PDB file of C-alpha atoms in Angstrom:
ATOM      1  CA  UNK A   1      21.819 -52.515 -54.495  1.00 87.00           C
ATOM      2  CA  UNK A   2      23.920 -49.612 -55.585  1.00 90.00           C
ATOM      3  CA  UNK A   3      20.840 -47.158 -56.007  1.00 91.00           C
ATOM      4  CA  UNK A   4      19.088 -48.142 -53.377  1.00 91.00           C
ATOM      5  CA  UNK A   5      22.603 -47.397 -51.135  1.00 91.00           C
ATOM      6  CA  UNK A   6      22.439 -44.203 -53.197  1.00 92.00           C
ATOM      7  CA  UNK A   7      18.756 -43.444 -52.149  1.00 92.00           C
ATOM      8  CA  UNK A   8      19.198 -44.433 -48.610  1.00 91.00           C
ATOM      9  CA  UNK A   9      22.581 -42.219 -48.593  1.00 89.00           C
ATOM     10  CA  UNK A  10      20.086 -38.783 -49.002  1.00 88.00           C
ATOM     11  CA  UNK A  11      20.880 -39.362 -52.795  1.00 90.00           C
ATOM     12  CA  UNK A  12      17.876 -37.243 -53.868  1.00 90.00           C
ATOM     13  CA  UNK A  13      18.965 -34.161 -52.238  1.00 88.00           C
ATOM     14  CA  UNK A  14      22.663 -34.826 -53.719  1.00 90.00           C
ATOM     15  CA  UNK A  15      20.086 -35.128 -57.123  1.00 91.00           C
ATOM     16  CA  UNK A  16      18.275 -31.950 -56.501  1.00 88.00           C
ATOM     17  CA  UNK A  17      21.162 -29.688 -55.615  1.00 79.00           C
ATOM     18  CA  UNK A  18      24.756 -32.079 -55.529  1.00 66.00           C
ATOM     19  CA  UNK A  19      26.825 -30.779 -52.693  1.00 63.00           C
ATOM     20  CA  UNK A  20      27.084 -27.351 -52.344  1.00 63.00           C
ATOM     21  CA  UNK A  21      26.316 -26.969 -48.840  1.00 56.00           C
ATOM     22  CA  UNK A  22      26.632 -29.888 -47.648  1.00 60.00           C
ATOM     23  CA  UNK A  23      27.589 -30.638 -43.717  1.00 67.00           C
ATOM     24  CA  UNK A  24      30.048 -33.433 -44.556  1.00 80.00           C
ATOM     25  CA  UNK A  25      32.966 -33.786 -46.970  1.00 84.00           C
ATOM     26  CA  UNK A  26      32.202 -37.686 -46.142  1.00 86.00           C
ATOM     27  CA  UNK A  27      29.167 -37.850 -47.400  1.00 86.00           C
ATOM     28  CA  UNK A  28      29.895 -35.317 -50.275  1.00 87.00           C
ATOM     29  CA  UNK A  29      32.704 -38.005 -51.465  1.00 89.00           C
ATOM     30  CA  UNK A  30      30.536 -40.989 -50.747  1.00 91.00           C
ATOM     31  CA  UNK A  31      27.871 -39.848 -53.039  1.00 91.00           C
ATOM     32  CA  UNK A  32      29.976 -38.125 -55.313  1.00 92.00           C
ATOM     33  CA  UNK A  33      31.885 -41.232 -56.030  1.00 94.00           C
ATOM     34  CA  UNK A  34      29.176 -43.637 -55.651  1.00 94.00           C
ATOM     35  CA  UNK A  35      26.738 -41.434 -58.949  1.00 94.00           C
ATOM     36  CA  UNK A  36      29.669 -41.749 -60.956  1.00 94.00           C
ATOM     37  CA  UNK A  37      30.221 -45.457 -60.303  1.00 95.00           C
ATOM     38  CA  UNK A  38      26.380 -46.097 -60.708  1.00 93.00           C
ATOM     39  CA  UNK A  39      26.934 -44.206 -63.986  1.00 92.00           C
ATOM     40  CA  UNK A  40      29.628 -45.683 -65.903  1.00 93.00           C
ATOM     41  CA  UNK A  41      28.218 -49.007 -65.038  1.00 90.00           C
ATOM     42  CA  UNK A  42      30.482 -50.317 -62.514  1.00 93.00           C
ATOM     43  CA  UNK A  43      28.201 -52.617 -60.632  1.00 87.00           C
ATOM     44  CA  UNK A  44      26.609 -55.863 -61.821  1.00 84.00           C
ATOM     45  CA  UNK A  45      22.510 -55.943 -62.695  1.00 82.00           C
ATOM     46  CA  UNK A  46      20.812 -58.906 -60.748  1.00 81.00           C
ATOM     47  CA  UNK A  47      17.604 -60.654 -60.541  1.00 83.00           C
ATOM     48  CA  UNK A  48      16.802 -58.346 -57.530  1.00 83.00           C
ATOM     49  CA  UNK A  49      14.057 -56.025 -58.335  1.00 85.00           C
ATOM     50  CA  UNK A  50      14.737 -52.136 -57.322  1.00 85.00           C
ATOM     51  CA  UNK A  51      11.648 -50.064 -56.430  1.00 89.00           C
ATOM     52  CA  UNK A  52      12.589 -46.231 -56.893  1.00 89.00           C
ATOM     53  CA  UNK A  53      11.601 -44.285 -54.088  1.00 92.00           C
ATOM     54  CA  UNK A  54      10.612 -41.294 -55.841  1.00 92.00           C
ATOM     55  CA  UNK A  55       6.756 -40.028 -56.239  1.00 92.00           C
ATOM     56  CA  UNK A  56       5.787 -38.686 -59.907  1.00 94.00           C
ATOM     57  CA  UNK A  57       6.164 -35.266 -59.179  1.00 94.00           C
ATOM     58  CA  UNK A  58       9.995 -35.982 -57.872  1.00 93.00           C
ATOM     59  CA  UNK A  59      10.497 -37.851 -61.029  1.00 93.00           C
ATOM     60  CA  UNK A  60       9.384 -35.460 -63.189  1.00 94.00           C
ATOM     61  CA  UNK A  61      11.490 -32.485 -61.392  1.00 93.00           C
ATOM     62  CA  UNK A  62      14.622 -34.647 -62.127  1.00 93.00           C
ATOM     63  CA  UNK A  63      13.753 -35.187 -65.150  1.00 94.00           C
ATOM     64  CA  UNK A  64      13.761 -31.760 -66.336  1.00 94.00           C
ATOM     65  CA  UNK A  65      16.833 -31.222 -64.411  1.00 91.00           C
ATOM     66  CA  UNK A  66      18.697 -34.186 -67.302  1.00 93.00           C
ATOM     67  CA  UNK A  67      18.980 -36.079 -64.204  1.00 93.00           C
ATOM     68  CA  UNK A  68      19.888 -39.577 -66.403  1.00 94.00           C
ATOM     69  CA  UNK A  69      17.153 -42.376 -66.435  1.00 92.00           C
ATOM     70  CA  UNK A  70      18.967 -44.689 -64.455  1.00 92.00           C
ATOM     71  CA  UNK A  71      18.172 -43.305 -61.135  1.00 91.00           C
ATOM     72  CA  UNK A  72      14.837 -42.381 -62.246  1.00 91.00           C
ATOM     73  CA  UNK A  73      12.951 -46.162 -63.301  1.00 88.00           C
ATOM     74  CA  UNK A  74      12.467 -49.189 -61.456  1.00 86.00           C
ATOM     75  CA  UNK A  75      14.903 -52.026 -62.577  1.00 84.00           C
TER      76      UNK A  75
END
């Protein structure tokens, strides 16, 4: 649920580019917060399945970038 809050929340812009320029100091703090959360493992894996919403060619862009695996693979 986490990534797919992070996805919904523009998280592939925040991915592509973090925050510089960004419009809203709420949303720079919401995402901000909520990556680091999603990456130290803060919220608890279920048995509900998570699609990522990224194409190949998105995925591979972030992937050069050392975006980590987590918010790159379906869970």
């Amino acid at each position: 649920l986490a990534l797919e809050i992070f996805y919904l929340a523009d998280g592939y812009a925040y991915l592509l580019g973090g925050t510089e320029g960004a419009s809203s100091a709420e949303w720079r703090s919401f995402i901000e917060r909520l990556y680091e959360d999603i990456l130290q493992g803060r919220y608890i894996r279920t048995a509900a399945a998570f699609e990522n919403p990224l194409n190949k060619v998105q995925r591979f862009k972030l992937k050069k970038q050392q975006v980590p695996d987590i918010f790159l693979v379906d869970l």
